[in-house]
Short mmCIF file of C-alpha atoms and ligand atoms in Angstrom, two decimals:
data_model
loop_
_atom_site.label_atom_id
_atom_site.label_comp_id
_atom_site.label_asym_id
_atom_site.label_seq_id
_atom_site.Cartn_x
_atom_site.Cartn_y
_atom_site.Cartn_z
CA UNK A 261 92.00 83.29 84.05
CA UNK A 262 93.90 81.20 84.64
CA UNK A 263 94.88 80.63 88.22
CA UNK A 264 97.66 78.74 87.14
CA UNK A 265 100.82 81.16 86.47
CA UNK A 266 103.42 82.12 88.53
CA UNK A 267 104.95 83.68 84.45
CA UNK A 268 104.50 87.21 84.65
CA UNK A 269 106.71 89.78 86.54
CA UNK A 270 106.63 92.82 86.81
CA UNK A 271 110.51 94.55 88.51
CA UNK A 272 109.84 98.23 89.26
CA UNK A 273 113.65 100.64 90.35
CA UNK A 274 114.99 103.51 89.44
CA UNK A 275 118.16 101.76 88.97
CA UNK A 276 119.14 100.76 85.43
CA UNK A 277 121.68 97.84 86.69
CA UNK A 278 119.14 96.64 89.63
CA UNK A 279 115.80 96.38 87.21
CA UNK A 280 118.52 94.15 85.15
CA UNK A 281 120.40 92.92 87.58
CA UNK A 282 117.12 91.84 88.92
CA UNK A 283 115.83 90.35 85.51
CA UNK A 284 119.45 88.09 85.38
CA UNK A 285 118.05 86.51 88.85
CA UNK A 286 114.75 85.90 87.51
CA UNK A 287 116.34 85.14 84.26
CA UNK A 288 118.56 82.13 86.32
CA UNK A 289 114.96 80.40 88.13
CA UNK A 290 113.92 80.14 84.34
CA UNK A 291 112.08 83.49 84.84
CA UNK A 292 111.66 84.96 81.08
CA UNK A 293 108.90 86.73 81.06
CA UNK A 294 109.35 89.90 82.91
CA UNK A 295 108.76 94.09 82.70
CA UNK A 296 110.57 96.14 84.26
CA UNK A 297 109.31 99.93 85.15
CA UNK A 298 112.09 102.68 86.36
CA UNK A 299 109.27 104.48 88.49
CA UNK A 300 105.98 103.04 90.17
CA UNK A 301 104.01 105.81 87.72
CA UNK A 302 105.23 103.93 85.33
CA UNK A 303 104.92 101.41 86.51
CA UNK A 304 100.88 101.17 86.76
CA UNK A 305 100.86 102.65 83.37
CA UNK A 306 101.46 99.37 82.16
CA UNK A 307 99.29 97.54 84.57
CA UNK A 308 96.68 100.01 83.95
CA UNK A 309 97.35 98.76 79.39
CA UNK A 310 96.18 95.44 80.58
CA UNK A 311 99.60 94.14 81.05
CA UNK A 312 99.13 91.08 84.03
CA UNK A 313 101.83 90.25 86.00
CA UNK A 314 101.47 87.88 88.65
CA UNK A 315 104.84 89.57 91.59
CA UNK A 316 106.04 92.59 91.25
CA UNK A 317 109.19 93.26 92.73
CA UNK A 318 109.28 96.73 93.82
CA UNK A 319 112.21 98.98 95.51
CA UNK A 320 111.18 101.07 97.36
CA UNK A 321 113.92 103.75 97.18
CA UNK A 322 112.37 105.73 94.21
CA UNK A 323 112.25 109.46 93.53
CA UNK A 324 108.84 110.86 92.02
CA UNK A 325 106.60 108.45 93.42
CA UNK A 326 108.00 105.90 96.13
CA UNK A 327 107.15 102.55 96.61
CA UNK A 328 105.25 102.93 99.64
CA UNK A 329 102.56 105.17 98.01
CA UNK A 330 103.68 102.52 95.24
CA UNK A 331 102.16 100.17 97.07
CA UNK A 332 98.85 102.28 97.94
CA UNK A 333 97.92 102.61 94.55
CA UNK A 334 97.82 98.71 93.78
CA UNK A 335 95.99 98.23 96.46
CA UNK A 336 93.08 101.17 95.03
CA UNK A 337 93.16 98.65 92.01
CA UNK A 338 92.77 95.45 94.02
CA UNK A 339 95.74 94.59 92.65
CA UNK A 340 95.94 91.00 93.06
CA UNK A 341 98.77 89.95 91.98
CA UNK A 342 102.29 88.67 94.99
CA UNK A 343 104.70 92.04 95.92
CA UNK A 344 108.03 91.47 96.75
CA UNK A 345 108.99 94.10 98.67
CA UNK A 346 113.12 95.66 97.86
CA UNK A 347 115.07 97.66 99.63
CA UNK A 348 118.96 98.52 100.05
CA UNK A 349 117.21 100.56 103.48
CA UNK A 350 117.77 98.56 107.14
CA UNK A 351 115.10 96.21 107.79
CA UNK A 352 112.80 97.62 109.71
CA UNK A 353 111.85 99.77 107.35
CA UNK A 354 110.87 97.42 105.27
CA UNK A 355 109.20 95.30 108.37
CA UNK A 356 106.72 98.34 108.57
CA UNK A 357 106.23 98.92 104.37
CA UNK A 358 105.71 95.15 104.56
CA UNK A 359 103.03 95.16 107.09
CA UNK A 360 101.29 98.04 105.33
CA UNK A 361 101.27 96.61 102.22
CA UNK A 362 98.95 93.53 104.78
CA UNK A 363 96.71 96.23 105.86
CA UNK A 364 96.20 97.31 102.63
CA UNK A 365 94.93 93.31 101.80
CA UNK A 366 98.13 93.48 99.46
CA UNK A 367 99.13 90.01 98.81
CA UNK A 368 102.86 90.49 100.45
CA UNK A 369 105.46 87.07 100.05
CA UNK A 370 107.36 88.86 101.29
CA UNK A 371 110.81 91.83 101.87
CA UNK A 372 113.97 90.96 101.32
CA UNK A 373 118.03 93.68 101.85
CA UNK A 374 120.01 94.83 98.85
CA UNK A 375 121.29 93.28 97.50
CA UNK A 376 119.01 90.56 95.94
CA UNK A 377 120.27 86.70 95.95
CA UNK A 378 118.70 83.31 93.97
CA UNK A 379 118.27 81.94 96.83
CA UNK A 380 116.62 85.44 98.75
CA UNK A 381 114.10 85.07 95.96
CA UNK A 382 113.51 81.67 95.50
CA UNK A 383 113.16 81.24 98.69
CA UNK A 384 110.43 84.35 99.06
CA UNK A 385 108.09 82.67 95.69
CA UNK A 386 108.19 79.39 97.29
CA UNK A 387 105.21 81.13 99.09
CA UNK A 388 103.30 81.76 96.05
CA UNK A 389 99.83 81.31 96.03
CA UNK A 390 98.41 81.74 92.92
CA UNK A 391 95.42 85.02 93.54
CA UNK A 392 92.79 83.05 93.03
CA UNK A 393 93.83 80.99 96.63
CA UNK A 394 93.89 84.56 98.34
CA UNK A 395 90.77 84.91 99.87
CA UNK A 396 89.05 87.86 98.89
CA UNK A 397 86.15 89.38 100.03
CA UNK A 398 85.12 90.06 96.76
CA UNK A 399 84.56 89.29 93.36
CA UNK A 400 85.35 93.51 92.37
CA UNK A 401 83.33 94.63 89.62
CA UNK A 402 85.12 96.46 87.85
CA UNK A 403 84.17 100.34 86.42
CA UNK A 404 85.07 102.61 84.07
CA UNK A 405 84.56 106.40 83.92
CA UNK A 406 81.39 106.32 82.27
CA UNK A 407 80.05 104.67 84.44
CA UNK A 408 81.43 107.25 87.44
CA UNK A 409 80.40 109.55 85.43
CA UNK A 410 75.97 108.18 84.78
CA UNK A 411 77.02 107.35 88.62
CA UNK A 412 76.95 111.67 89.45
CA UNK A 413 73.73 112.28 86.90
CA UNK A 414 72.49 109.99 89.00
CA UNK A 415 73.52 111.80 91.71
CA UNK A 416 74.60 107.95 93.56
CA UNK A 417 77.68 109.00 95.38
CA UNK A 418 76.59 109.40 99.00
CA UNK A 419 78.97 110.23 103.07
CA UNK A 420 79.23 107.24 105.53
CA UNK A 421 79.75 108.35 109.31
CA UNK A 422 81.92 106.56 111.28
CA UNK A 423 82.46 108.10 114.75
CA UNK A 424 85.15 109.85 116.30
CA UNK A 425 85.35 109.47 120.01
CA UNK A 426 87.40 110.12 123.54
CA UNK A 427 90.36 107.56 125.09
CA UNK A 428 89.29 109.73 127.39
CA UNK A 429 85.51 109.91 128.35
CA UNK A 430 84.68 107.47 125.25
CA UNK A 431 82.56 110.87 124.06
CA UNK A 432 82.13 111.24 121.19
CA UNK A 433 83.65 113.68 119.69
CA UNK A 434 83.12 113.99 115.73
CA UNK A 435 82.78 111.88 112.51
CA UNK A 436 84.72 111.33 109.28
CA UNK A 437 82.82 111.56 106.49
CA UNK A 438 83.88 108.19 104.09
CA UNK A 439 82.49 107.91 100.65
CA UNK A 440 80.72 105.49 99.42
CA UNK A 441 79.09 104.50 95.56
CA UNK A 442 75.09 103.62 96.60
CA UNK A 443 74.86 100.70 92.88
CA UNK A 444 72.06 99.69 92.10
CA UNK A 445 73.39 96.55 90.53
CA UNK A 446 76.75 96.29 92.85
CA UNK A 447 75.00 97.45 96.55
CA UNK A 448 77.24 100.32 98.24
CA UNK A 449 81.09 100.06 96.38
CA UNK A 450 83.87 101.35 98.56
CA UNK A 451 86.27 104.20 97.93
CA UNK A 452 89.01 101.72 97.20
CA UNK A 453 87.20 101.41 93.63
CA UNK A 454 85.87 104.72 92.19
CA UNK A 455 88.17 107.41 93.95
CA UNK A 456 91.31 106.31 91.75
CA UNK A 457 89.59 106.39 89.04
CA UNK A 458 87.87 109.67 89.65
CA UNK A 459 91.36 111.31 90.80
CA UNK A 460 92.74 109.73 87.68
CA UNK A 461 90.30 111.07 85.00
CA UNK A 462 89.70 114.31 86.84
CA UNK A 463 85.54 113.69 87.95
CA UNK A 464 86.88 114.09 91.53
CA UNK A 465 86.10 117.50 91.87
CA UNK A 466 82.47 117.10 91.75
CA UNK A 467 82.62 114.24 93.75
CA UNK A 468 83.53 115.70 96.43
CA UNK A 469 81.17 117.88 96.50
CA UNK A 470 77.86 116.27 96.41
CA UNK A 471 78.75 114.06 98.69
CA UNK A 472 79.99 116.76 100.92
CA UNK A 473 76.64 118.49 100.40
CA UNK A 474 74.91 116.00 101.47
CA UNK A 475 77.10 115.71 104.71
CA UNK A 476 76.63 119.33 105.20
CA UNK A 477 73.40 118.75 105.21
CA UNK A 478 73.05 115.72 108.06
CA UNK A 479 75.15 117.51 109.79
CA UNK A 480 72.99 120.82 110.22
CA UNK A 481 70.14 118.11 110.84
CA UNK A 482 72.08 117.41 113.97
CA UNK A 483 72.93 120.50 115.03
CA UNK A 484 69.39 121.81 115.13
CA UNK A 485 68.84 118.41 117.13
CA UNK A 486 71.38 119.87 119.82
CA UNK A 487 74.26 117.47 118.59
CA UNK A 488 77.63 119.69 117.04
CA UNK A 489 79.11 117.43 115.62
CA UNK A 490 83.04 118.36 114.08
CA UNK A 491 82.94 117.22 110.60
CA UNK A 492 86.01 115.13 108.66
CA UNK A 493 86.04 115.75 105.59
CA UNK A 494 88.96 113.89 103.29
CA UNK A 495 90.17 115.80 100.26
CA UNK A 496 92.64 114.55 97.65
CA UNK A 497 95.90 115.98 97.16
CA UNK A 498 94.68 117.25 93.06
CA UNK A 499 91.46 119.70 94.41
CA UNK A 500 93.97 121.77 96.56
CA UNK A 501 95.79 123.09 93.94
CA UNK A 502 92.55 124.73 93.13
CA UNK A 503 92.74 128.52 94.70
CA UNK A 504 88.92 128.69 95.08
CA UNK A 505 88.23 124.86 96.73
CA UNK A 506 88.38 127.02 100.53
CA UNK A 507 85.91 129.09 99.40
CA UNK A 508 83.75 126.19 97.82
CA UNK A 509 83.51 124.75 101.03
CA UNK A 510 82.49 127.52 102.98
CA UNK A 511 80.44 128.46 101.09
CA UNK A 512 79.05 124.99 100.84
CA UNK A 513 78.70 124.24 104.89
CA UNK A 514 77.57 127.71 105.49
CA UNK A 515 74.25 126.92 102.67
CA UNK A 516 73.75 124.16 104.47
CA UNK A 517 73.82 125.57 107.36
CA UNK A 518 76.64 123.40 109.12
CA UNK A 519 78.79 126.07 110.80
CA UNK A 520 82.16 125.82 108.80
CA UNK A 521 83.95 126.17 112.24
CA UNK A 522 83.65 122.25 113.05
CA UNK A 523 84.36 121.55 109.46
CA UNK A 524 87.38 120.07 108.65
CA UNK A 525 89.56 118.32 105.90
CA UNK A 526 92.27 115.10 105.97
CA UNK A 527 95.41 115.76 103.74
CA UNK A 528 96.63 111.94 103.16
CA UNK A 529 101.06 112.68 104.33
CA UNK A 530 102.22 110.82 101.08
CA UNK A 531 100.81 112.90 98.32
CA UNK A 532 100.82 116.81 100.34
CA UNK A 533 104.35 116.27 100.71
CA UNK A 534 105.42 115.64 97.07
CA UNK A 535 102.56 119.35 96.50
CA UNK A 536 103.43 121.10 99.14
CA UNK A 537 104.21 124.26 96.94
CA UNK A 538 101.38 124.40 94.61
CA UNK A 539 98.82 123.77 97.72
CA UNK A 540 100.17 125.25 100.75
CA UNK A 541 98.32 128.78 99.51
CA UNK A 542 95.13 126.62 99.77
CA UNK A 543 96.11 125.51 103.64
CA UNK A 544 96.29 129.08 104.53
CA UNK A 545 93.38 130.21 102.65
CA UNK A 546 91.40 126.64 104.51
CA UNK A 547 92.78 128.02 108.31
CA UNK A 548 92.09 132.61 107.94
CA UNK A 549 88.53 130.85 107.30
CA UNK A 550 88.80 128.81 109.83
CA UNK A 551 88.34 125.60 109.20
CA UNK A 552 91.14 122.95 110.38
CA UNK A 553 93.33 120.67 108.88
CA UNK A 554 94.15 117.18 109.83
CA UNK A 555 97.30 115.32 108.37
CA UNK A 556 95.86 111.25 107.60
CA UNK A 557 97.63 108.74 106.88
CA UNK A 558 100.57 110.13 109.37
CA UNK A 559 103.68 107.12 109.12
CA UNK A 560 103.17 106.78 105.50
CA UNK A 561 104.60 109.58 104.25
CA UNK A 562 107.90 110.51 105.83
CA UNK A 563 107.17 114.27 106.78
CA UNK A 564 109.23 115.69 108.69
CA UNK A 565 109.08 118.10 111.42
CA UNK A 566 109.61 120.70 108.95
CA UNK A 567 108.31 119.89 106.79
CA UNK A 568 105.05 119.47 108.60
CA UNK A 569 105.63 123.13 110.87
CA UNK A 570 104.98 124.92 107.82
CA UNK A 571 101.85 124.20 108.19
CA UNK A 572 98.60 125.30 110.17
CA UNK A 573 97.73 121.12 110.24
CA UNK A 574 95.07 121.19 113.47
CA UNK A 575 94.99 117.37 114.08
CA UNK A 576 97.72 114.39 113.27
CA UNK A 577 95.68 111.17 111.87
CA UNK A 578 98.21 107.94 112.93
CA UNK A 579 97.63 105.06 109.84
CA UNK A 580 95.89 102.29 111.15
CA UNK A 581 99.49 99.88 110.42
CA UNK A 582 100.74 101.46 113.18
CA UNK A 583 97.82 100.78 115.46
CA UNK A 584 96.95 97.55 113.78
CA UNK A 585 97.90 94.52 115.69
CA UNK A 586 100.85 97.14 117.59
CA UNK A 587 100.59 95.76 120.86
CA UNK A 588 102.55 92.66 119.22
CA UNK A 589 104.76 94.58 117.24
CA UNK A 590 107.96 97.14 118.44
CA UNK A 591 108.23 98.12 115.50
CA UNK A 592 104.63 99.75 114.85
CA UNK A 593 104.94 100.62 118.82
CA UNK A 594 107.72 102.37 118.05
CA UNK A 595 105.91 104.63 115.03
CA UNK A 596 102.42 104.88 117.25
CA UNK A 597 104.78 106.80 120.83
CA UNK A 598 107.12 108.88 117.86
CA UNK A 599 103.99 109.91 116.52
CA UNK A 600 102.02 111.71 119.05
CA UNK A 601 105.00 112.32 120.66
CA UNK A 602 105.58 114.51 117.29
CA UNK A 603 102.45 115.57 117.39
CA UNK A 604 102.16 116.80 120.66
CA UNK A 605 105.49 118.76 120.14
CA UNK A 606 103.89 121.00 117.41
CA UNK A 607 100.17 121.59 119.53
CA UNK A 608 98.28 118.76 117.00
CA UNK A 609 95.11 116.73 118.22
CA UNK A 610 96.10 112.49 117.72
CA UNK A 611 93.96 110.24 116.45
CA UNK A 612 94.26 107.08 115.90
CA UNK A 613 92.78 105.41 113.25
CA UNK A 614 92.10 101.48 113.01
CA UNK A 615 91.13 100.37 116.60
CA UNK A 616 89.88 97.23 116.27
CA UNK A 617 90.02 95.65 119.60
CA UNK A 618 90.38 96.93 123.27
CA UNK A 619 93.96 95.15 122.97
CA UNK A 620 94.53 98.22 120.19
CA UNK A 621 92.27 100.77 122.32
CA UNK A 622 95.17 99.93 125.17
CA UNK A 623 97.81 100.88 123.17
CA UNK A 624 96.36 103.93 121.43
CA UNK A 625 95.78 105.13 125.40
CA UNK A 626 98.66 104.35 126.54
CA UNK A 627 100.77 106.23 123.59
CA UNK A 628 98.79 108.37 124.92
CA UNK A 629 96.72 109.45 121.75
CA UNK A 630 93.62 111.73 122.16
CA UNK A 631 91.18 110.38 119.60
CA UNK A 632 89.87 106.69 118.64
CA UNK A 633 88.36 106.03 114.98
CA UNK A 634 87.64 101.57 114.43
CA UNK A 635 85.44 99.52 114.15
CA UNK A 636 86.33 98.77 118.40
CA UNK A 637 83.16 101.67 118.59
CA UNK A 638 81.53 101.75 115.22
CA UNK A 639 82.09 100.76 111.17
CA UNK A 640 81.74 103.93 109.18
CA UNK A 641 77.63 104.24 108.84
CA UNK A 642 74.89 105.68 106.69
CA UNK A 643 73.39 109.06 107.31
CA UNK A 644 70.46 107.71 108.39
CA UNK A 645 72.22 104.83 110.19
CA UNK A 646 74.80 107.37 112.18
CA UNK A 647 72.05 109.79 113.88
CA UNK A 648 70.29 106.09 115.18
CA UNK A 649 73.60 105.16 117.27
CA UNK A 650 74.67 108.89 118.31
CA UNK A 651 71.36 108.26 120.46
CA UNK A 652 72.03 104.52 121.99
CA UNK A 653 75.61 105.35 122.51
CA UNK A 654 75.14 108.13 124.20
CA UNK A 655 72.17 106.36 126.26
CA UNK A 656 74.16 103.39 126.92
P1 LIG B 891 91.38 106.45 105.51
O1 LIG B 891 90.76 108.48 105.30
O2 LIG B 891 92.52 106.76 105.82
O3 LIG B 891 90.16 106.59 105.62
C1 LIG B 891 90.10 105.42 107.43
C2 LIG B 891 89.63 104.06 106.37
O4 LIG B 891 89.62 103.34 107.53
C3 LIG B 891 87.77 103.74 104.91
O5 LIG B 891 88.00 102.67 104.55
C4 LIG B 891 87.69 103.34 107.02
O6 LIG B 891 86.06 102.36 106.76
C5 LIG B 891 88.44 101.95 107.30
N1 LIG B 891 88.56 102.14 109.18
C6 LIG B 891 88.47 102.28 110.59
N2 LIG B 891 88.03 102.23 111.38
C7 LIG B 891 88.29 100.59 111.05
C8 LIG B 891 89.12 99.39 111.41
O7 LIG B 891 89.06 100.17 112.67
N3 LIG B 891 89.89 97.91 110.94
C9 LIG B 891 90.20 98.76 109.34
N4 LIG B 891 90.39 97.55 109.42
N5 LIG B 891 89.88 100.30 108.76
C10 LIG B 891 89.03 100.47 109.80
P2 LIG B 891 87.21 103.31 103.62
O8 LIG B 891 85.48 103.65 103.92
O9 LIG B 891 87.43 102.20 102.69
O10 LIG B 891 87.59 104.21 102.80
C11 LIG B 891 89.03 103.79 102.28
C12 LIG B 891 89.83 105.47 101.87
O11 LIG B 891 88.70 106.64 100.77
C13 LIG B 891 90.02 106.16 102.88
O12 LIG B 891 91.24 106.14 103.47
C14 LIG B 891 90.49 107.92 102.07
O13 LIG B 891 91.84 107.72 101.80
C15 LIG B 891 89.53 107.13 100.58
N6 LIG B 891 87.80 107.84 100.55
C16 LIG B 891 87.19 108.09 101.14
N7 LIG B 891 86.22 108.76 101.28
C17 LIG B 891 87.00 110.12 100.42
C18 LIG B 891 86.54 110.96 99.86
O14 LIG B 891 85.65 111.67 100.11
N8 LIG B 891 87.16 111.77 98.88
C19 LIG B 891 88.86 111.27 98.57
N9 LIG B 891 89.56 111.54 97.90
N10 LIG B 891 89.25 110.29 99.00
C20 LIG B 891 88.10 109.15 100.33
CA1 LIG B 892 90.54 110.31 106.09
CA1 LIG B 893 93.70 107.25 106.98
#
């Protein structure tokens, strides 16, 4: 792929008028190769169909899939193009969305408040650097669904564990289970490269089962050594419409010898609130079986107090966008503090994700967060390594 291009544009906006307006503005700047999509899903279809966009201009306020969720999907696909956010909302929401996108390691040029002017676009495009010039962590291998299917057969998916500790005394409260693919050639593959694919192609359930079974086995062996940890598993919203899932998780834990009362299910806020009607039954069933419910990536889904009250959550995890750098970003801090406040009123345990250094730690502790998860304490680790880590951490 040549890195020359600032040529291909994709405009995502639900308003026909805005789409043609932005297209005209780009045309006036001599950019003729402009595709448009009326919503996030259409834009993803265009990109999944092999079209390349050097720059995506994306409206934040769209029905169905809002701009924030769209960004998450772009991140999951390791999108390398540049992004310009457009919104009629006030500056603060744009800024927060911008920092969220950066946390996802997307290449954000900046944001524009409507109305969109040629000058505003021009200024942002001047900051454009082609993907090759943007440092990337690794050359991401491309996987297809057949690779995932083969990996399932070969039993290559496994759980990694990242500790959650108490802000009060740093004691270990539990761990989050994070999916990894131990690939014979590519080594450890992070979930962003296979979870969205598995979700799209209907393989997320068997993959989750494979990871879950191994996690329960590890959890029960730690319990036998006298370390009763809470384990949190990520469950895709797609799986919650399956009415048998609560029973399956409960049995899976029991059969492995892991106390289901120490099991927690994490569901992502933004996806959940869209599908609440079809998932509420499963959520209630999980609670009836004594399994905890945690609302994940909180702050990215704009849930209302009313919506939150309808779901029997026990824990709220604040997205790392509002933790990372909160000590120097007043907007992120405001969201962090209001999330903690909301959680307290709903009697939920608060967990801050993505605490990377002492400044972050002090900030979330001051905000009143009860637990912390992040590189500052430890990175996610394979089961053996996590067992060793526990021993040295508790000694030290
Ligand atoms: P998540 O549930 O929000 O998980 C937290 C992510 O933040 C993990 O990324 C973790 O490694 C990362 N993280 C933790 N501490 C820090 C920190 O201090 N700094 C930074 N920069 N990152 C930190 P990971 O493991 O790559 O997982 C990404 C996402 O993939 C997860 O986000 C979750 O949404 C999804 N995922 C992971 N495992 C599963 C799974 O088994 N099933 C499903 N459905 N989704 C999963
Ligand atoms: Ca999670
Ligand atoms: Ca999270």
